XYZ file of C-alpha atoms in Angstrom:
554
model
C 0.220 -0.216 -0.055
C 1.151 3.489 -0.894
C 0.688 6.801 1.873
C -1.586 8.491 1.468
C -3.204 7.126 -1.304
C -1.316 8.751 -3.802
C -1.345 7.803 -6.899
C 2.692 7.259 -9.161
C 2.397 9.466 -11.837
C 6.868 10.428 -12.217
C 8.904 8.715 -13.503
C 11.308 6.957 -10.952
C 13.975 10.283 -11.641
C 11.623 12.833 -10.910
C 10.100 10.821 -7.910
C 13.794 10.773 -6.313
C 14.668 14.388 -7.263
C 11.050 15.837 -5.561
C 10.292 17.118 -8.838
C 7.358 20.343 -8.116
C 5.582 22.488 -9.071
C 6.510 23.873 -12.725
C 9.160 21.619 -12.800
C 7.059 18.631 -12.383
C 7.410 15.868 -14.714
C 4.211 15.725 -17.398
C 4.606 11.707 -17.869
C 6.023 11.344 -20.989
C 8.810 8.854 -22.063
C 11.382 10.288 -21.838
C 10.201 12.972 -19.717
C 10.515 17.019 -20.326
C 13.337 16.960 -16.815
C 15.011 13.845 -18.077
C 15.527 15.900 -21.523
C 16.604 19.173 -20.741
C 19.075 17.119 -17.793
C 20.380 15.025 -20.508
C 19.837 11.545 -19.018
C 17.247 11.396 -21.551
C 18.372 6.691 -21.378
C 17.863 6.599 -17.370
C 14.605 7.874 -17.405
C 12.440 5.028 -16.703
C 8.506 4.264 -14.711
C 7.619 2.389 -12.004
C 5.086 -0.615 -12.864
C 2.439 1.868 -11.173
C 3.403 5.032 -12.773
C 3.854 3.412 -16.284
C 0.005 2.026 -16.436
C -1.438 5.327 -15.460
C 0.678 6.830 -18.588
C -0.396 4.887 -20.385
C -4.168 5.382 -19.602
C -3.421 9.526 -19.413
C -2.013 8.702 -23.638
C -5.511 7.257 -24.616
C -7.952 9.802 -22.812
C -5.782 12.615 -24.536
C -5.872 10.794 -28.110
C -9.983 10.529 -27.633
C -10.241 13.616 -26.180
C -8.151 15.338 -29.600
C -10.983 13.437 -31.774
C -14.067 15.773 -30.585
C -11.574 18.408 -30.230
C -13.051 21.838 -32.125
C -9.295 22.545 -35.114
C -7.222 25.205 -34.084
C -7.812 27.183 -36.533
C -11.153 28.437 -35.024
C -9.476 30.651 -32.085
C -10.569 32.981 -33.354
C -13.599 32.295 -34.405
C -14.284 31.643 -30.040
C -13.243 34.207 -29.822
C -15.715 36.671 -31.113
C -13.036 38.786 -32.930
C -14.219 41.349 -35.452
C -14.385 40.654 -39.514
C -13.239 42.500 -42.332
C -14.157 42.156 -44.951
C -11.648 40.056 -47.157
C -8.306 40.467 -46.144
C -8.545 44.430 -46.408
C -7.161 46.250 -42.500
C -7.206 49.278 -43.723
C -9.680 51.442 -45.364
C -13.869 52.805 -45.230
C -14.328 49.066 -45.123
C -12.078 47.876 -41.789
C -13.296 50.978 -40.317
C -16.634 50.920 -41.061
C -17.140 47.588 -39.833
C -15.963 48.680 -36.878
C -18.459 51.449 -36.203
C -21.443 49.623 -36.996
C -20.790 46.930 -34.894
C -20.197 47.002 -30.590
C -16.952 45.890 -29.190
C -16.618 42.329 -29.264
C -16.997 40.656 -26.211
C -15.400 37.005 -24.754
C -18.181 34.543 -25.503
C -19.641 32.473 -22.387
C -18.762 29.446 -24.014
C -14.880 29.770 -22.482
C -16.604 29.290 -19.404
C -16.500 25.999 -19.487
C -13.266 26.032 -18.150
C -14.197 26.140 -14.768
C -15.006 22.444 -14.995
C -12.278 21.930 -15.815
C -9.392 19.853 -13.628
C -6.604 22.232 -14.521
C -6.941 25.998 -12.627
C -6.860 29.050 -15.499
C -4.548 30.359 -12.741
C -1.709 27.809 -14.837
C 1.207 29.550 -16.388
C 0.045 27.426 -19.603
C -3.942 28.721 -19.560
C -4.520 31.249 -22.333
C -5.846 34.049 -19.036
C -3.120 33.475 -16.843
C -1.969 37.004 -17.935
C -5.559 38.233 -16.782
C -4.899 36.633 -13.155
C -1.033 38.388 -13.092
C -2.677 41.421 -13.588
C -5.739 41.288 -11.571
C -3.128 40.345 -8.745
C -1.334 44.072 -8.987
C -3.897 46.049 -8.155
C -4.083 46.656 -4.343
C -5.869 44.704 -1.207
C -8.073 46.858 -0.637
C -10.183 48.611 -2.977
C -10.618 51.777 -0.712
C -7.343 52.008 -1.941
C -7.986 51.563 -5.270
C -10.276 54.168 -4.612
C -8.295 56.987 -3.245
C -5.959 57.061 -5.977
C -8.824 57.233 -8.638
C -10.545 59.579 -6.875
C -7.651 61.892 -6.975
C -6.821 61.691 -10.392
C -9.777 63.045 -11.240
C -9.813 65.785 -8.515
C -6.794 67.269 -9.069
C -4.740 66.465 -12.763
C -7.957 65.022 -15.639
C -9.962 68.227 -15.178
C -6.614 69.987 -16.911
C -5.656 67.550 -18.940
C -8.941 66.022 -20.669
C -8.046 62.231 -19.929
C -10.732 60.247 -19.472
C -14.484 60.782 -18.649
C -15.318 60.572 -15.247
C -18.911 59.499 -15.300
C -18.652 56.455 -18.019
C -14.978 55.437 -16.452
C -16.853 55.527 -12.492
C -19.914 52.748 -14.440
C -16.830 50.936 -15.522
C -15.138 50.388 -12.117
C -18.178 50.078 -10.414
C -19.317 47.270 -13.000
C -15.144 45.574 -12.428
C -15.782 45.478 -8.026
C -19.012 44.588 -8.095
C -18.390 40.699 -10.551
C -18.549 37.853 -8.638
C -15.253 36.415 -8.387
C -14.341 32.550 -9.029
C -13.640 30.707 -12.134
C -16.469 31.974 -14.194
C -15.076 35.648 -13.623
C -12.246 35.980 -15.322
C -13.584 36.222 -19.142
C -16.319 39.229 -18.427
C -12.446 41.148 -17.949
C -12.327 44.163 -20.362
C -8.543 44.063 -20.746
C -8.545 47.177 -22.502
C -10.217 49.527 -19.617
C -7.448 47.708 -17.235
C -5.071 48.824 -19.066
C -6.546 52.884 -18.823
C -7.284 51.846 -14.722
C -3.614 50.671 -14.228
C -2.360 54.187 -15.995
C -4.996 56.390 -13.400
C -3.300 54.474 -10.524
C 0.034 55.100 -11.539
C -0.524 58.819 -11.554
C -2.847 58.625 -8.379
C 0.637 57.458 -6.383
C 2.346 60.829 -7.453
C -0.654 62.515 -6.358
C -2.057 61.046 -3.761
C 1.503 61.824 -1.254
C 2.849 64.924 -3.734
C 4.890 65.790 -0.489
C 7.390 63.468 0.531
C 9.247 63.223 3.604
C 12.246 62.033 2.675
C 14.181 60.177 -0.625
C 13.221 56.499 1.119
C 9.863 57.743 0.830
C 9.987 59.555 -2.531
C 11.496 56.172 -4.258
C 8.782 54.296 -2.756
C 6.471 55.643 -4.339
C 8.134 56.260 -7.625
C 8.882 52.154 -7.637
C 5.199 51.724 -6.888
C 4.119 54.247 -9.892
C 6.215 52.307 -12.451
C 4.909 49.470 -11.184
C 1.149 49.844 -12.679
C 2.824 51.779 -15.000
C 3.935 48.616 -16.679
C 0.477 46.925 -15.483
C -0.209 49.120 -18.197
C 1.776 48.713 -20.859
C 1.357 44.986 -20.277
C -1.947 45.171 -20.938
C -1.900 47.558 -23.599
C -0.257 44.653 -25.732
C -1.917 41.756 -24.406
C -5.558 43.414 -25.068
C -6.170 43.568 -28.965
C -5.921 39.398 -28.412
C -8.434 39.049 -26.892
C -10.909 41.925 -27.870
C -11.440 44.660 -30.598
C -9.986 48.350 -30.580
C -10.985 50.664 -27.769
C -11.440 54.486 -27.085
C -10.828 52.690 -23.924
C -7.377 51.221 -25.393
C -6.128 54.857 -26.714
C -7.080 57.343 -23.457
C -4.327 54.490 -22.131
C -1.530 55.200 -24.928
C -2.341 58.717 -23.829
C -1.822 58.910 -20.861
C 1.220 56.132 -20.724
C 3.319 58.043 -23.237
C 2.350 61.553 -21.016
C 3.543 59.451 -18.112
C 6.976 59.184 -20.469
C 7.648 62.538 -20.958
C 7.126 63.495 -17.273
C 10.211 61.250 -16.291
C 11.493 62.570 -19.529
C 12.132 58.548 -21.300
C 11.707 60.519 -24.620
C 12.563 57.944 -27.312
C 10.366 55.578 -25.736
C 6.993 58.107 -25.950
C 7.608 57.894 -29.790
C 7.571 54.069 -29.231
C 4.263 53.931 -27.113
C 2.567 57.398 -29.250
C 3.501 55.530 -32.530
C 0.792 52.267 -30.916
C -2.101 54.399 -29.363
C -2.343 55.703 -33.205
C -2.476 52.521 -34.962
C -4.973 51.158 -31.651
C -7.207 54.833 -33.417
C -7.012 54.922 -36.606
C -8.288 51.062 -36.401
C -11.121 52.483 -35.207
C -11.293 54.903 -37.880
C -10.136 58.020 -35.891
C -8.509 59.620 -38.814
C -11.512 60.160 -40.390
C -14.119 62.928 -39.452
C -17.067 61.564 -37.387
C -19.651 63.693 -39.443
C -18.220 60.908 -42.751
C -19.402 58.125 -40.334
C -23.177 60.013 -39.459
C -21.948 59.256 -35.932
C -23.752 61.470 -33.443
C -22.073 65.145 -32.459
C -21.678 63.459 -28.889
C -19.217 61.408 -29.740
C -17.678 63.224 -33.082
C -16.695 66.100 -30.249
C -15.416 63.176 -28.524
C -12.828 61.694 -31.675
C -12.130 64.912 -32.764
C -10.000 65.957 -28.998
C -8.331 62.673 -28.845
C -7.169 62.593 -31.875
C -5.875 65.652 -32.054
C -4.087 64.729 -28.887
C -2.498 62.474 -30.449
C -1.427 64.534 -32.984
C 0.454 66.654 -30.749
C 2.427 64.434 -29.182
C 3.298 62.881 -32.132
C 4.235 65.754 -33.838
C 6.140 66.945 -30.915
C 8.258 63.956 -29.819
C 8.949 63.447 -33.013
C 10.716 66.796 -33.815
C 12.336 66.496 -30.104
C 13.941 63.615 -30.524
C 14.417 63.668 -34.794
C 12.364 60.486 -35.441
C 9.916 59.939 -38.324
C 5.633 60.767 -37.410
C 3.047 58.701 -37.623
C 1.243 60.460 -39.114
C 0.937 61.715 -42.588
C -1.877 64.190 -42.714
C -2.848 63.699 -46.711
C -4.071 60.318 -45.252
C -6.343 61.904 -42.612
C -10.117 63.362 -42.640
C -10.590 65.014 -39.751
C -12.311 68.554 -38.020
C -11.034 70.379 -35.320
C -12.167 70.369 -32.635
C -15.407 72.832 -31.927
C -15.608 75.534 -28.833
C -18.358 72.984 -26.904
C -18.572 70.802 -24.356
C -20.563 67.822 -24.751
C -19.436 64.830 -22.146
C -21.970 65.903 -19.764
C -24.741 66.202 -22.693
C -27.398 64.153 -24.235
C -26.543 63.167 -27.960
C -30.188 64.140 -28.680
C -29.627 67.441 -26.522
C -25.425 67.383 -27.776
C -26.656 67.525 -30.985
C -28.707 71.067 -30.671
C -26.428 72.916 -28.520
C -24.522 76.162 -30.575
C -20.785 76.347 -30.554
C -19.505 79.196 -28.018
C -17.981 82.427 -29.018
C -14.676 82.574 -27.475
C -14.825 84.867 -24.956
C -16.502 81.419 -23.297
C -13.545 78.982 -22.788
C -13.336 75.328 -22.847
C -11.514 72.841 -23.076
C -11.328 72.142 -26.767
C -9.890 75.881 -27.117
C -6.694 74.695 -26.128
C -7.786 71.453 -27.799
C -7.574 73.154 -31.232
C -5.019 75.212 -31.203
C -2.558 72.974 -30.125
C -3.706 70.751 -33.374
C -3.078 73.808 -35.500
C 0.755 73.997 -33.870
C 1.504 70.658 -34.048
C 0.904 70.523 -37.393
C 3.527 73.740 -37.683
C 5.523 71.494 -35.688
C 5.455 68.361 -38.856
C 5.883 71.233 -41.089
C 9.548 72.362 -39.451
C 10.736 68.781 -39.338
C 8.956 67.727 -43.090
C 10.512 70.832 -44.916
C 14.267 71.751 -42.052
C 15.463 68.886 -40.779
C 14.659 65.621 -43.879
C 16.516 64.601 -46.613
C 17.841 67.636 -48.071
C 19.187 71.087 -46.644
C 16.844 73.482 -45.991
C 16.774 77.053 -47.293
C 17.302 79.339 -43.956
C 13.910 81.274 -46.410
C 12.597 78.781 -45.022
C 13.735 79.281 -41.775
C 11.970 82.630 -41.898
C 8.564 81.218 -43.367
C 8.214 78.788 -41.116
C 8.834 81.355 -38.208
C 6.365 83.631 -39.878
C 3.632 81.147 -39.821
C 4.137 80.163 -35.573
C 3.991 84.077 -34.844
C 0.940 83.976 -37.416
C 0.074 81.408 -34.322
C 0.557 83.562 -31.476
C -0.843 86.036 -32.662
C -4.161 84.424 -33.660
C -4.731 82.809 -29.549
C -8.119 84.550 -27.847
C -6.259 86.914 -24.601
C -6.289 84.576 -22.006
C -3.537 82.804 -23.989
C -1.974 85.366 -25.422
C 2.649 84.641 -25.185
C 3.022 88.399 -23.584
C 0.263 89.746 -21.423
C -2.207 87.502 -21.530
C -6.048 88.030 -19.153
C -5.412 85.879 -16.610
C -9.114 87.588 -14.709
C -10.864 84.609 -16.209
C -8.590 81.655 -14.125
C -10.360 81.672 -11.481
C -13.912 81.465 -13.121
C -11.991 78.124 -15.751
C -9.373 76.825 -13.554
C -7.861 74.745 -16.481
C -6.734 78.067 -18.553
C -3.631 79.142 -16.632
C -2.262 75.617 -16.635
C -3.132 74.913 -20.349
C -1.993 78.694 -20.861
C 1.505 77.519 -19.966
C 1.027 74.344 -21.768
C 0.921 76.117 -24.777
C 3.614 78.480 -24.099
C 5.894 76.072 -23.971
C 4.594 73.796 -27.065
C 5.186 77.920 -28.476
C 8.616 78.211 -27.216
C 9.639 74.136 -27.548
C 8.904 75.449 -31.894
C 10.089 78.278 -31.877
C 14.207 76.732 -30.507
C 14.405 74.213 -32.355
C 13.621 75.369 -35.206
C 15.866 77.950 -34.990
C 18.733 76.392 -33.828
C 20.842 75.130 -35.871
C 21.204 78.993 -36.728
C 22.461 79.546 -33.289
C 26.583 79.284 -33.550
C 26.537 79.942 -37.279
C 28.398 82.808 -37.997
C 27.603 85.737 -41.158
C 29.069 88.780 -42.484
C 25.946 90.514 -43.160
C 24.749 89.760 -39.627
C 21.732 87.351 -42.192
C 21.224 84.877 -39.081
C 20.237 87.253 -36.097
C 17.442 86.763 -36.308
C 17.374 83.106 -34.998
C 19.781 84.330 -32.474
C 17.631 86.062 -31.033
C 14.648 84.365 -31.142
C 16.175 81.401 -29.934
C 17.852 83.795 -26.888
C 14.680 84.358 -26.407
C 11.837 81.893 -26.763
C 14.599 79.826 -24.891
C 14.581 82.467 -21.406
C 11.065 82.574 -20.978
C 10.925 78.822 -21.221
C 13.794 78.722 -17.975
C 11.943 80.953 -16.330
C 8.830 79.002 -17.219
C 11.153 76.369 -15.314
C 11.929 77.462 -12.318
C 9.040 77.757 -11.695
C 7.523 74.684 -12.366
C 9.977 73.811 -9.419
C 8.979 75.729 -6.848
C 4.811 74.203 -7.208
C 3.931 70.973 -5.525
C 3.765 67.346 -7.832
C 0.299 67.693 -8.275
C 0.157 70.807 -9.338
C 3.291 70.271 -11.970
C 1.720 66.806 -13.412
C -1.536 69.778 -14.739
C 1.700 71.277 -17.000
C 4.537 68.815 -17.243
C 3.178 66.829 -18.903
C 4.402 68.546 -22.775
C 6.600 69.527 -25.140
C 9.462 71.611 -22.147
C 9.863 68.020 -21.159
C 11.379 67.299 -24.703
C 13.653 69.699 -24.741
C 15.722 71.568 -22.538
C 16.126 75.488 -22.908
C 19.027 75.576 -19.900
C 21.352 74.064 -22.487
C 20.377 76.242 -25.726
C 21.183 78.863 -22.848
C 24.552 76.906 -21.566
C 25.841 77.041 -25.374
C 25.303 81.100 -25.936
C 27.547 80.947 -22.890
C 30.121 79.155 -23.847
C 30.090 80.191 -27.495
C 30.220 84.368 -25.946
C 31.320 84.383 -22.405
C 31.669 87.799 -22.230
C 28.830 89.473 -23.811
C 26.838 91.175 -21.506
C 23.874 89.118 -21.087
C 26.208 86.217 -20.480
C 26.588 87.269 -16.253
C 22.691 86.911 -15.625
C 22.142 83.640 -18.362
C 24.559 82.638 -15.429
C 22.936 82.985 -12.478
C 19.939 81.912 -13.857
C 21.696 78.362 -14.478
C 22.624 78.721 -11.540
C 19.719 79.074 -9.514
C 18.471 76.136 -12.178
C 20.828 73.557 -11.604
C 20.302 74.184 -7.723
C 16.506 73.900 -7.941
C 17.448 70.208 -9.747
C 19.601 68.541 -7.460
C 17.386 69.377 -4.686
C 13.968 68.790 -6.098
C 12.728 64.704 -4.439
C 11.891 63.855 -8.159
C 14.810 64.185 -9.156
C 15.936 61.050 -11.518
C 19.036 59.845 -13.576
C 17.312 61.864 -16.591
C 17.410 65.125 -15.300
C 20.996 64.432 -13.679
C 22.277 63.690 -16.629
C 21.154 67.199 -17.796
C 21.815 68.632 -15.037
C 25.988 67.609 -14.864
C 25.868 68.956 -18.909
C 24.611 72.511 -17.934
C 26.725 72.421 -15.221
C 29.677 71.777 -17.364
C 28.859 74.359 -19.748
C 28.975 76.231 -16.173
C 32.396 76.390 -15.796
C 33.545 76.453 -19.427
C 31.800 79.749 -19.389
C 33.386 80.909 -16.072
């Protein structure tokens, strides 16, 4: 008799070595463990184990005959069908728009009766189980992080629609836990939840007591960030596209910009753009005959992607992903329809610019992003650009600035409405930093060029004036708590460093009348950076370069 009623299933070698967990014997001859250890000839089974192995082989071959073919995998997952092999164009986009977002069919839930747990690493839903394990154990903790994101940040960057997000949030927590539950989890929405938690960790404790607390907060935030990246990659395997996936991609990109990991953000914004194109967002909602409310939402979301794509590509010198000739999207209008019904949204009139909404910032940023794309295409392409082209593009930037309403003006902006519309202050800073980013990037190649006729003087003056204005905003930035920094630091001013430009100017002409003032501001900027608890290795590298410029100039 065997003890405790156990049945021998392993080969004698694995039984002797007590192989367990994920390395347990697979019952083959030779088994996987013996093959891996190059002792296949020593793989033998006892009489009882051999009988059990033969019985398992017989049952497995019988079950294989009745199983569905592997080719039915996508049909079983309810993947949307397309017209022929088309993956792009009006047929594919129309099909997605006509049908609701596909869900997993309930037929997969028969796995609950299986003897193999879905938590097993070999199961198709093990990734979902791993992601759920990253969530905090107590719902109250998640509630707090989500709430602080909505209250502190969402209203300034137009990241999510709180009502629709919270409806899915409540449904997520009200689900029944168990084997019949894992198939109902929407990974597309879960990716959005994780990146919101990553922001929430920073916002929940904007004033850490010491460097150790700050390091713990950053590690926790990065854990949620990586969970979101993982869910974004896995989600298309189980589901179709959705706006939640696009919003998650936008937030992930902005998170990387805030962390100064700009090359990575170039990859994430491209992925989010592909998800948006798969839903037809590059074609205006009016052409799809969508409701006005949904059309405005898609326009704003596409503008966020467009602005990030153009600015990041110019900042790091890589190609942008969105080609204007392949898009038919109108700008968002000055109206806010997110909280209105479809019937009422169709009847509301567009507001004048004197009554601002978040959409005003959106379409002005979109217009400047078009100019940024032209700068990269015409000045940083494969051919050398004429200086007249640079002056023409600079005139386009100044014309854009002249069209700004008074509350967004580059100089002497009207701040009287800031108390009524709290987003104006942060969006103004965002537009200003984007303006200075465009001008400095455009004129930077001519900053050190010499001309006997002084023909590059305009580029020299424009570059220095914009760099000084941006540095002043950066110095003010370090005097704010983290929750205020995040309201406007998710944009272009983190894509470049105006202090580096001024450092080069100081090294080039250390005896100019401006040099002493520039060096004084640069020293103050470096001191603020080093005293900042949130300083990371990327910002520290910039500080060291600026300090090197200061040393060379003195």
